[in-house]
Amino acid sequence: MSRESRIFKPSAEFKNQANLGSYATYRRLYLESVNAPDRFWGKQAKQFLAWRKPFSSVLKWKAPHAKWFTGGQLNVSENCLDRHLQTARANKAAIIFEGEPGDTRTITYAQLQREVCQFANVLESLGLRKGDRAAIYLPMVPEAAVAMLACARVGVIHTVIFGGFSAEAIKDRVNDCQAKLVITADGGWRRGKVVELKTNVDRALPHTPTVQHVVVLKRTGNAVVMTERRDRWWHDLMASAPITHKAKAHDSETPLFILYTSGSTGKPKGVLHTSAGYLLGTTMTSHYVFDLKDTDVYWCTADIGWITGHSYVVYGPLSCGATVLMYEGAPNQPEPDRFWSIIDKHGVTIFYTAPTAIRAFMRWGDDYVKKHSLASLRLLGSVGEPINPEAWMWYHTLIGKKRCPIVDTWWQTETGAIMVTPLPGAIPTTPGSCTLPFFGVVPKVLDEKGVEVPVNSGGKLFLTQPWPSMLRTLWNDDDRFKKQYWSEIPGLYFCGDGARKDKNGYLWVVGRIDDVLNVSGHRIGTAEVESALVSHPSVAEAAVVGRPDDLKGQALVVFVTLKSGMVASDALKEQLRAHVGKEIGSLAKPDDVRFAAGLPKTRSGKIMRRLLKELATSGDIKGDTTTLEDFSIITALKADEE
Ligand code: WT7
């Protein structure tokens, strides 16, 4: 484990203007949040959210099921929009959009509210009601936020499907949640090319009996097939939709969205988030971690298809009344300095991105950065995987000009909001550590028996107290919810990560210790890729492992055995990569395909991925092989390696 000792304190200048500018204040609030959680959260919920009806209880906790703010009612979209219209924010930019081709649009809070009202009316006119599900498969354009907020307004549960996912993935998700509606676009721009979203939807829909309507946004103007009665143009529906919509008040625990994420089985998990608690978590972290002010232009580069896009492009910052920059395309289109030119052009002050992107910028070379001033920046953030100290220092020096604090934020799809992070005006940072817990979060590093490990020893990371933005269950699968997160040590939330705490109590997250890989900050379940591979007619068995990768964090290495009569070839390798791309999406395409005569197994028939991982990483196997059933397989695998 790396030992990093450089400490970076927030400057007096940053502290003086910060929403929370002293360690003592952080400490006092933190202690209150964990010692008197009901009082703390009750107070915060009143301060940060606009309620239609006050809550009567703060938390009803019957592990692992939480109900926050019961008795209370609010509307999430009203919190993100309407409440700002009575203030000076009404005509402030809510979204500054830049498309990949360079087109720009600025949408004020008043305009955004109006569009959301219109689309809420569209949803109702299509027959959608509270509790129904709608799938959103859109590029990074303002209409993605409009669709999400309109669903929230009506009480329709949205499930956003990342635009990089395939038709197969759309089918699985839509069927799992029985969506009635799909909202998509003709296409989106990515590296100068059109991503044909509508075509993917068309491929999925013959296999999704619950879908009654498809709303299609015109973005790229490429030809699409419109199926009569089923498919309607966004602009046609909006043209006749009323511009006001009276938001209903929804109970605190009203489901807000389902977001599918990879786990340790072949089937993605539908993480369910609900209204008030989720909104409180994302609003408070946006305020304290990103230190949002009315003068900021805030840019989170995550796609709306991931939790980061939900919490820190849409719900959190808009609830705070911030100006959010949204960019549609790739960081290297047309040149590898696109992000830096966007920062200068729009005066971005807060920039939140992923370590894998930072490492790509490092590789592309400092000259692309040095062409731009970046003087507007005042705060930087990182999310998605551990940030290696080298990337941290580059980010600090080249992008932040040693002036901007870096918030390395640890959290997950399941946690809804940031859990462990520096508060930029209060907590000194050290490269590679996500530092200290946010309010109400109690992280513990435990051993197999549930005992806290000594300082600087590795263990499994648990959260031992419930928090408002926690997932409530897995859609249609409460058993899996209990088993997945709450059974490792009964009653404690296990996040799947390994970590250690240093002598200052700073947390160092090492990464996943389950069968989940983190490739370029995206979560990929090994079992999902394996089941995609064995669905190919030539594959008998498959095992997927991660190998450390300088750029992506982890690269996907797959070992396959072929059915008899099938012949290994480079062409087949390419076919298998393409097949995984078709089954899941390009992000899951293996970096390396290796054919093997057999896979190492235990006597009970379990594939020993640990050995394959070692082989993929070091080219050798030195680890414990005593439970291996047939040692000759290792000899054969090693021979293939050479
Ligand atoms: C997993 C969650 C929620 C953010 C986007 C990814 C890893 C995330 C950090 C960080 C170390 C991190 C963990 C976590 N991770 N942020 N700052 N330091 N690791 O969301 O797809 O739900 O993945 O990403 O392994 O469990 P996700």
XYZ file of C-alpha atoms and ligand atoms in Angstrom:
669
model
C 0.000 0.000 0.000
C 1.267 3.414 -0.870
C 2.173 5.737 1.975
C 1.518 9.325 1.045
C 2.375 12.014 3.529
C 1.956 15.315 1.693
C -0.743 17.452 3.316
C -2.540 20.330 1.614
C -4.398 22.785 3.814
C -7.163 24.977 2.447
C -5.928 28.539 1.907
C -7.156 31.365 4.119
C -8.729 32.864 1.027
C -10.769 29.739 0.340
C -11.725 29.266 3.982
C -12.974 32.835 4.319
C -15.512 32.464 1.573
C -16.408 28.790 2.191
C -19.888 27.542 3.093
C -18.104 25.707 5.881
C -14.706 27.161 6.638
C -13.369 25.574 9.787
C -12.423 22.122 10.950
C -13.926 22.841 14.370
C -17.317 23.539 12.819
C -17.122 20.354 10.750
C -16.223 18.391 13.857
C -19.024 19.881 15.954
C -21.657 19.227 13.275
C -20.301 15.753 12.588
C -20.477 14.792 16.243
C -24.024 16.083 16.472
C -24.955 14.180 13.297
C -23.822 10.844 14.706
C -24.695 11.358 18.366
C -28.113 12.920 17.871
C -29.046 11.941 14.309
C -32.778 12.612 14.681
C -32.236 16.145 15.880
C -29.528 16.808 13.315
C -31.390 15.475 10.255
C -34.671 16.987 11.356
C -33.034 20.401 11.438
C -31.227 19.956 8.118
C -34.333 18.694 6.336
C -36.211 21.847 7.365
C -33.334 24.109 6.397
C -32.425 22.606 3.025
C -35.765 21.440 1.604
C -39.117 23.062 0.859
C -41.920 20.997 2.353
C -45.581 20.953 1.445
C -46.387 19.126 4.635
C -43.988 18.840 7.595
C -42.718 15.389 8.551
C -43.760 13.841 11.827
C -40.853 11.460 12.300
C -37.235 11.706 11.177
C -36.222 8.059 10.884
C -37.980 4.748 11.208
C -35.210 2.168 11.084
C -35.831 -1.515 11.065
C -32.580 -2.789 9.594
C -32.106 -2.975 6.689
C -35.205 -0.933 5.862
C -35.283 2.796 6.461
C -38.112 5.284 6.244
C -36.996 8.895 6.422
C -39.183 11.903 7.158
C -42.461 10.020 7.243
C -45.617 12.069 7.400
C -43.871 14.718 5.312
C -44.715 15.626 1.750
C -42.790 17.514 -0.915
C -42.201 17.591 -4.628
C -38.629 17.047 -5.804
C -39.061 19.020 -9.020
C -40.596 21.917 -7.112
C -37.502 21.906 -4.859
C -35.193 21.945 -7.884
C -37.148 24.577 -9.823
C -40.246 26.359 -8.514
C -38.750 27.392 -5.207
C -36.071 29.405 -7.018
C -38.631 31.332 -9.057
C -39.628 33.479 -6.112
C -36.013 34.582 -5.753
C -33.374 36.417 -7.761
C -32.506 33.056 -9.247
C -35.565 33.045 -11.521
C -33.654 34.482 -14.455
C -30.320 32.973 -13.548
C -28.850 30.251 -15.790
C -29.831 26.824 -14.532
C -28.145 24.989 -17.391
C -25.431 26.161 -19.746
C -25.302 23.577 -22.464
C -22.585 22.941 -24.994
C -23.104 20.285 -27.645
C -20.204 18.408 -29.122
C -20.501 20.239 -32.480
C -20.130 23.518 -30.553
C -23.776 24.639 -30.349
C -24.621 26.314 -27.047
C -27.814 27.117 -25.143
C -28.443 28.805 -21.836
C -31.612 27.895 -19.972
C -32.758 29.940 -17.006
C -34.552 28.529 -13.997
C -37.806 30.064 -15.229
C -37.346 28.504 -18.666
C -36.363 25.130 -17.270
C -39.370 25.116 -14.956
C -41.607 25.856 -17.901
C -40.176 23.026 -19.992
C -40.482 20.622 -17.101
C -44.107 21.646 -16.610
C -44.770 21.069 -20.284
C -43.137 17.661 -20.259
C -44.985 16.716 -17.068
C -48.172 17.481 -18.976
C -46.913 15.345 -21.864
C -46.298 12.442 -19.502
C -49.809 12.719 -18.118
C -51.322 13.044 -21.586
C -49.609 9.774 -22.534
C -51.373 8.145 -19.616
C -48.489 7.956 -17.170
C -49.404 8.134 -13.515
C -47.621 8.207 -10.210
C -45.706 4.961 -9.650
C -45.467 4.066 -13.356
C -41.975 3.575 -14.771
C -40.374 5.428 -17.676
C -36.998 4.653 -19.221
C -34.790 7.546 -20.350
C -32.185 6.811 -23.028
C -30.905 10.202 -24.080
C -27.627 11.948 -24.850
C -26.199 14.556 -22.455
C -28.595 17.320 -23.468
C -30.792 19.562 -21.292
C -33.861 17.516 -22.240
C -32.407 14.637 -20.220
C -32.734 16.799 -17.105
C -36.161 17.982 -18.254
C -37.348 14.380 -18.618
C -36.018 13.372 -15.197
C -37.510 16.361 -13.420
C -40.851 15.965 -15.187
C -41.010 12.346 -14.037
C -40.200 13.488 -10.506
C -42.931 16.122 -10.708
C -45.614 13.607 -11.645
C -44.265 10.798 -9.448
C -43.310 8.624 -12.409
C -40.266 6.521 -11.487
C -37.499 7.045 -14.015
C -34.758 4.679 -14.958
C -32.021 6.333 -16.966
C -30.105 3.990 -19.244
C -26.627 5.184 -20.205
C -26.451 5.985 -23.937
C -23.453 3.665 -24.325
C -25.521 0.613 -23.400
C -26.760 -1.757 -26.098
C -30.252 -2.799 -27.208
C -29.909 -5.960 -25.080
C -29.207 -3.869 -22.002
C -32.216 -1.641 -22.731
C -34.417 -4.721 -23.056
C -33.280 -6.192 -19.732
C -33.764 -2.958 -17.811
C -37.086 -2.019 -19.361
C -38.442 -5.500 -18.710
C -37.156 -5.653 -15.159
C -39.002 -2.479 -14.185
C -41.877 -2.901 -16.663
C -41.547 0.558 -18.131
C -44.541 1.940 -20.029
C -42.622 4.676 -21.779
C -39.197 5.121 -23.345
C -37.813 8.623 -23.855
C -35.020 8.731 -26.399
C -33.494 10.800 -29.215
C -32.715 10.264 -32.866
C -29.083 10.322 -31.802
C -26.380 12.044 -29.817
C -22.947 13.331 -30.825
C -19.855 11.424 -29.737
C -16.407 11.900 -31.308
C -17.933 13.515 -34.354
C -20.253 10.585 -35.001
C -23.926 10.009 -34.315
C -24.760 7.459 -31.610
C -27.965 5.958 -32.953
C -30.067 5.823 -29.855
C -33.471 5.404 -31.501
C -32.200 2.483 -33.584
C -31.085 0.723 -30.394
C -34.497 1.316 -28.852
C -36.160 -0.095 -31.980
C -34.061 -3.243 -31.633
C -35.022 -3.676 -27.990
C -38.729 -2.920 -28.207
C -40.014 -6.065 -29.952
C -38.982 -7.795 -26.700
C -40.481 -5.338 -24.215
C -44.241 -5.925 -24.030
C -44.906 -3.249 -21.387
C -43.792 -0.274 -23.497
C -46.737 1.647 -24.949
C -45.087 4.857 -26.109
C -41.742 6.171 -27.280
C -40.990 9.894 -27.195
C -38.222 10.861 -29.600
C -36.173 14.039 -29.248
C -34.683 15.425 -32.428
C -31.022 16.116 -31.708
C -28.810 15.030 -34.592
C -31.335 15.048 -37.427
C -30.369 11.617 -38.762
C -33.153 9.560 -40.306
C -35.081 7.372 -37.883
C -38.012 5.040 -38.325
C -41.118 6.232 -36.474
C -43.573 3.480 -35.645
C -47.090 4.777 -35.956
C -49.111 5.202 -32.765
C -46.131 4.075 -30.642
C -43.560 6.760 -31.476
C -44.104 10.499 -31.049
C -41.753 13.433 -31.578
C -40.787 15.344 -28.458
C -41.276 18.713 -30.214
C -44.767 17.813 -31.449
C -45.939 16.793 -28.005
C -44.343 19.836 -26.364
C -45.863 22.229 -28.894
C -49.354 21.497 -27.649
C -48.564 20.979 -23.957
C -49.675 23.645 -21.438
C -46.790 25.603 -19.868
C -48.029 25.335 -16.321
C -48.350 22.219 -14.262
C -49.494 22.087 -10.699
C -47.090 19.810 -8.874
C -48.648 17.341 -6.480
C -47.155 16.849 -3.051
C -45.604 13.394 -2.685
C -44.893 11.440 0.484
C -41.225 11.503 1.536
C -40.690 7.872 0.664
C -42.219 8.091 -2.836
C -39.878 6.233 -5.216
C -37.917 8.721 -7.326
C -35.823 6.529 -9.592
C -34.369 3.121 -10.239
C -30.794 3.001 -11.458
C -29.364 -0.288 -12.638
C -25.834 -1.106 -11.599
C -23.612 -4.144 -11.852
C -23.270 -6.648 -9.087
C -21.798 -10.059 -8.608
C -24.414 -11.953 -10.622
C -25.218 -11.781 -14.322
C -28.270 -9.612 -13.705
C -27.882 -5.885 -12.963
C -29.409 -4.625 -9.738
C -32.151 -2.018 -9.791
C -31.089 0.357 -7.017
C -34.156 2.206 -5.719
C -33.933 5.752 -4.401
C -36.822 7.654 -2.891
C -37.661 11.337 -2.656
C -36.971 13.397 0.466
C -33.944 11.582 1.895
C -32.227 11.373 -1.477
C -32.866 15.035 -2.153
C -31.568 16.041 1.274
C -28.358 14.021 0.831
C -27.627 15.396 -2.630
C -28.577 18.972 -1.701
C -26.461 19.079 1.459
C -23.405 17.535 -0.176
C -23.722 19.896 -3.136
C -23.769 22.800 -0.687
C -20.967 21.676 1.614
C -18.677 19.612 -0.625
C -18.920 21.741 -3.780
C -19.270 24.913 -1.758
C -21.833 26.224 -4.275
C -22.485 29.956 -4.521
C -24.753 31.904 -6.834
C -21.686 33.155 -8.669
C -20.426 29.681 -9.563
C -20.481 27.889 -12.875
C -20.377 24.276 -11.816
C -19.400 21.437 -14.125
C -19.646 17.733 -13.360
C -18.510 15.780 -16.417
C -20.452 12.600 -15.598
C -23.115 11.336 -17.955
C -26.692 11.453 -16.792
C -26.754 7.650 -17.158
C -24.681 7.180 -13.999
C -25.509 8.052 -10.415
C -23.028 10.935 -10.523
C -25.099 12.476 -13.313
C -28.307 12.036 -11.301
C -26.998 13.405 -8.019
C -24.474 16.012 -9.164
C -25.665 17.177 -12.582
C -29.382 17.284 -11.854
C -30.849 16.896 -8.374
C -28.190 18.236 -5.981
C -26.984 21.350 -7.814
C -30.415 22.378 -9.120
C -31.900 22.009 -5.656
C -29.155 24.424 -4.536
C -30.064 26.828 -7.340
C -26.661 26.493 -9.010
C -25.645 27.133 -12.611
C -24.815 23.747 -14.092
C -22.702 23.298 -17.179
C -23.601 20.343 -19.334
C -21.417 19.074 -22.179
C -22.625 16.471 -24.623
C -19.540 14.905 -26.094
C -16.056 13.477 -25.805
C -13.135 15.221 -24.032
C -10.931 14.959 -27.125
C -13.304 16.254 -29.781
C -12.132 17.957 -31.901
C -8.854 18.148 -29.922
C -7.704 16.844 -26.532
C -8.143 20.303 -25.004
C -11.928 20.479 -25.348
C -12.553 20.486 -21.586
C -10.068 23.292 -20.981
C -11.530 25.384 -23.747
C -15.024 24.859 -22.271
C -13.769 25.955 -18.840
C -12.335 29.185 -20.249
C -15.264 29.864 -22.559
C -17.951 29.554 -19.888
C -15.937 30.623 -16.856
C -16.291 27.326 -15.022
C -15.428 27.703 -11.328
C -15.994 24.161 -10.011
C -14.922 21.104 -11.974
C -15.756 17.496 -10.985
C -14.395 14.585 -13.013
C -12.952 11.061 -12.789
C -9.371 9.843 -12.279
C -9.469 7.878 -15.530
C -10.136 11.139 -17.400
C -7.321 12.867 -15.522
C -4.911 10.097 -16.498
C -5.997 10.411 -20.137
C -5.279 14.178 -20.033
C -1.859 13.459 -18.538
C -1.128 11.089 -21.380
C -2.267 13.570 -24.026
C 0.324 15.999 -22.751
C 0.567 19.221 -20.740
C 0.666 21.444 -23.819
C -3.063 21.009 -24.356
C -3.673 22.369 -20.873
C -1.141 25.189 -21.054
C -2.866 26.728 -24.053
C -5.704 27.768 -21.724
C -5.873 30.018 -18.690
C -8.192 28.071 -16.335
C -8.124 31.152 -14.093
C -11.844 30.874 -13.312
C -11.432 27.552 -11.459
C -11.588 27.581 -7.664
C -12.435 23.994 -6.696
C -11.755 20.552 -8.194
C -13.355 17.188 -7.526
C -12.663 13.541 -8.252
C -14.935 10.505 -8.209
C -15.293 6.958 -9.458
C -12.192 5.165 -8.269
C -9.198 5.754 -6.047
C -7.113 8.600 -7.482
C -3.451 7.707 -7.640
C -1.198 10.346 -6.028
C 0.554 11.033 -9.337
C -2.759 11.961 -11.009
C -3.773 13.953 -7.906
C -0.585 16.026 -8.065
C -0.986 16.627 -11.790
C -4.607 17.735 -11.252
C -3.514 19.987 -8.385
C -0.615 21.559 -10.290
C -1.667 21.717 -13.938
C -5.412 22.234 -13.589
C -5.772 23.768 -10.131
C -2.546 25.828 -10.413
C -1.934 24.836 -6.776
C -4.749 27.193 -5.826
C -7.831 24.942 -5.863
C -8.673 22.419 -3.169
C -9.384 18.909 -4.496
C -12.339 16.992 -3.082
C -11.841 13.246 -3.601
C -15.367 11.991 -3.030
C -16.065 8.365 -2.168
C -19.591 7.093 -2.670
C -21.670 4.666 -4.727
C -24.851 4.286 -6.743
C -26.330 2.763 -3.605
C -25.346 5.567 -1.250
C -27.058 8.169 -3.473
C -24.835 10.984 -2.244
C -21.187 11.555 -1.315
C -20.241 9.669 1.868
C -16.550 10.260 2.533
C -14.909 13.463 1.328
C -12.948 16.509 2.342
C -15.009 19.645 2.960
C -12.855 21.998 0.919
C -12.661 24.874 3.403
C -12.274 22.701 6.469
C -10.435 19.443 5.916
C -6.779 19.255 4.814
C -6.280 16.869 1.908
C -3.641 14.310 1.105
C -3.240 12.789 -2.378
C -5.101 9.477 -2.682
C -7.244 9.686 0.445
C -10.927 10.613 0.441
C -10.292 11.756 4.037
C -13.213 11.989 6.483
C -16.904 11.058 6.603
C -19.658 13.480 5.660
C -22.315 14.250 8.283
C -24.114 11.197 9.603
C -21.776 8.730 7.921
C -19.995 6.203 10.129
C -17.458 4.216 8.089
C -15.688 1.300 9.758
C -12.950 -0.938 8.432
C -13.607 -4.416 9.783
C -12.091 -7.868 9.568
C -13.930 -11.128 8.813
C -15.245 -11.306 12.358
C -16.549 -7.768 12.397
C -13.737 -6.404 14.546
C -12.209 -3.039 13.657
C -8.736 -3.553 12.179
C -5.714 -1.631 13.561
C -4.583 1.681 12.057
C -3.236 1.271 8.505
C -4.383 -2.353 8.198
C -6.653 -3.301 5.338
C -10.187 -4.580 5.830
C -13.700 -4.414 4.481
C -15.469 -1.084 4.448
C -18.843 -0.897 6.205
C -21.246 1.930 6.976
C -22.745 1.330 10.360
C -25.464 4.012 10.548
C -28.379 4.584 8.174
C -28.247 7.825 6.121
C -31.037 9.737 4.346
C -29.948 9.093 0.727
C -29.364 5.361 1.180
C -30.907 2.943 -1.304
C -34.200 1.593 0.031
C -34.127 -1.779 -1.701
C -33.409 -3.422 -5.045
C -36.363 -3.183 -7.398
C -38.409 -6.377 -7.188
C -35.692 -8.127 -5.244
C -35.643 -7.320 -1.560
C -33.986 -10.669 -0.813
C -31.023 -9.792 -2.942
C -30.910 -6.369 -1.254
C -30.640 -8.021 2.154
C -28.152 -10.593 1.028
C -25.977 -8.274 -1.023
C -25.493 -5.445 1.432
C -26.607 -6.499 4.877
C -25.568 -10.097 5.431
C -21.766 -9.894 5.533
C -22.167 -8.626 9.088
C -25.863 -8.557 9.951
C -27.232 -5.044 10.324
C -24.221 -3.257 8.823
C -24.035 -1.963 5.252
C -21.234 -3.634 3.293
C -20.212 -1.584 0.273
C -17.999 -4.124 -1.505
C -14.825 -2.045 -1.123
C -11.630 -2.678 0.780
C -10.075 0.197 2.740
C -7.769 1.253 5.537
C -7.744 4.154 7.968
C -4.536 6.011 8.757
C -3.475 7.458 12.104
C -5.486 10.631 11.491
C -8.620 8.626 10.771
C -8.347 9.402 7.054
C -9.868 6.759 4.856
C -7.987 5.169 1.944
C -10.286 3.168 -0.298
C -8.431 0.456 -2.145
C -11.199 -0.650 -4.510
C -13.696 -3.447 -4.982
C -13.057 -6.725 -3.270
C -16.084 -8.478 -4.755
C -16.656 -9.741 -8.299
C -17.115 -6.229 -9.595
C -14.527 -4.450 -11.708
C -14.008 -0.733 -12.049
C -13.087 0.010 -15.646
C -12.632 3.723 -16.365
C -14.772 4.509 -13.343
C -17.617 2.310 -14.601
C -18.789 -0.640 -12.665
C -18.784 -3.912 -14.565
C -19.798 -7.215 -13.048
C -17.544 -10.101 -14.060
C -20.609 -12.373 -14.093
C -22.393 -10.116 -16.588
C -19.508 -10.266 -19.031
C -19.192 -14.012 -18.489
C -22.839 -14.607 -19.222
C -22.561 -12.459 -22.360
C -19.587 -14.577 -23.482
C -21.221 -17.950 -22.914
C -24.222 -16.797 -24.923
C -21.926 -16.873 -27.975
C -22.306 -20.169 -29.889
C -18.598 -21.014 -29.815
C -17.946 -20.490 -26.100
C -18.164 -23.279 -23.539
C -16.961 -21.472 -20.423
C -15.688 -18.037 -19.577
C -13.945 -16.356 -16.665
C -13.422 -12.624 -16.460
C -10.799 -10.913 -14.322
C -9.365 -7.443 -13.910
C -5.763 -6.516 -14.599
C -4.325 -3.196 -13.373
C -4.264 -0.650 -16.180
C -2.492 2.710 -16.222
C -5.347 4.488 -17.918
C -8.556 2.643 -17.077
C -7.687 1.613 -13.523
C -8.613 -1.933 -14.421
C -8.661 -3.659 -17.803
C -10.903 -6.607 -18.619
C -9.138 -9.879 -19.335
C -11.284 -12.857 -20.303
C -10.344 -16.505 -20.397
C -12.579 -18.679 -22.573
C -12.764 -22.328 -23.372
C -14.364 -23.233 -26.680
C -16.996 -25.806 -27.517
C -15.638 -28.864 -29.277
C -15.029 -28.335 -32.946
C -14.518 -24.568 -32.503
C -11.130 -23.204 -33.449
C -9.347 -20.371 -31.658
C -8.314 -17.498 -33.898
C -7.723 -13.751 -33.853
C -10.910 -13.351 -35.849
C -12.840 -15.175 -33.147
C -11.290 -12.927 -30.492
C -12.655 -9.910 -32.358
C -16.037 -11.605 -32.719
C -16.193 -12.229 -28.990
C -15.286 -8.622 -28.203
C -17.988 -7.416 -30.587
C -20.444 -9.874 -29.069
C -19.918 -8.468 -25.569
C -20.318 -4.985 -27.043
C -23.656 -6.022 -28.490
C -24.862 -7.775 -25.337
C -23.876 -5.070 -22.858
C -22.278 -2.053 -24.539
C -18.851 -0.962 -25.734
C -17.728 -0.095 -22.219
C -17.700 -3.824 -21.363
C -15.675 -4.973 -24.392
C -12.765 -7.104 -23.134
C -9.292 -5.628 -23.537
C -7.793 -9.047 -23.866
C -9.308 -12.398 -24.885
C -7.353 -15.550 -24.088
C -8.300 -19.026 -25.204
C -7.626 -21.828 -22.757
C -8.003 -25.580 -22.821
C -9.530 -25.517 -19.339
C -10.168 -23.128 -16.455
C -8.744 -23.653 -12.966
C -11.449 -24.878 -10.593
C -11.846 -26.009 -7.043
C -12.986 -29.532 -6.327
C -16.495 -28.203 -5.902
C -16.339 -26.703 -9.383
C -15.851 -23.013 -8.601
C -13.642 -21.148 -11.041
C -10.578 -19.849 -9.200
C -10.550 -16.305 -10.589
C -7.859 -15.375 -8.098
C -5.365 -17.527 -10.012
C -6.460 -16.171 -13.370
C -6.126 -12.649 -12.064
C -2.613 -13.375 -10.928
C -1.791 -14.860 -14.292
C -3.293 -11.914 -16.181
C -1.441 -9.437 -13.977
C 2.001 -10.949 -13.486
C 2.127 -13.668 -16.129
C 2.704 -16.255 -13.436
C 0.901 -18.073 -10.653
C 2.624 -18.232 -7.286
C -0.446 -18.090 -5.021
C -2.022 -20.907 -3.073
C -3.197 -23.670 -5.415
C -3.959 -26.325 -2.816
C -7.694 -26.291 -3.489
C -7.171 -26.576 -7.226
C -8.675 -29.672 -8.729
C -6.461 -30.229 -11.744
C -3.011 -28.703 -11.637
C -2.228 -29.509 -15.270
C -4.581 -26.698 -16.240
C -2.234 -24.165 -14.688
C 0.690 -25.625 -16.564
C -1.289 -25.366 -19.784
C -2.415 -21.779 -19.069
C 1.152 -20.745 -18.309
C 2.351 -22.395 -21.515
C -0.255 -20.369 -23.465
C 1.074 -17.275 -21.786
C 4.564 -17.924 -23.201
C -17.590 2.306 -6.579
C -18.994 2.788 -6.813
C -20.572 7.148 -7.110
C -19.552 7.549 -7.974
C -19.439 6.889 -9.296
C -19.243 5.398 -9.256
C -15.479 3.285 -6.439
C -16.087 5.720 -6.275
C -14.339 6.544 -5.279
C -13.299 7.297 -4.658
C -12.141 5.298 -4.331
C -14.167 5.154 -5.405
C -15.689 2.357 -5.260
C -17.199 2.297 -5.139
N -15.269 4.675 -6.041
N -15.534 6.853 -5.829
N -13.377 8.623 -4.513
N -12.226 6.625 -4.201
N -13.067 4.537 -4.927
O -20.398 4.810 -8.754
O -20.633 2.803 -10.211
O -21.762 2.926 -7.973
O -19.276 2.649 -8.170
O -16.670 3.191 -7.218
O -15.162 1.099 -5.562
O -17.663 1.135 -4.492
P -20.594 3.261 -8.800
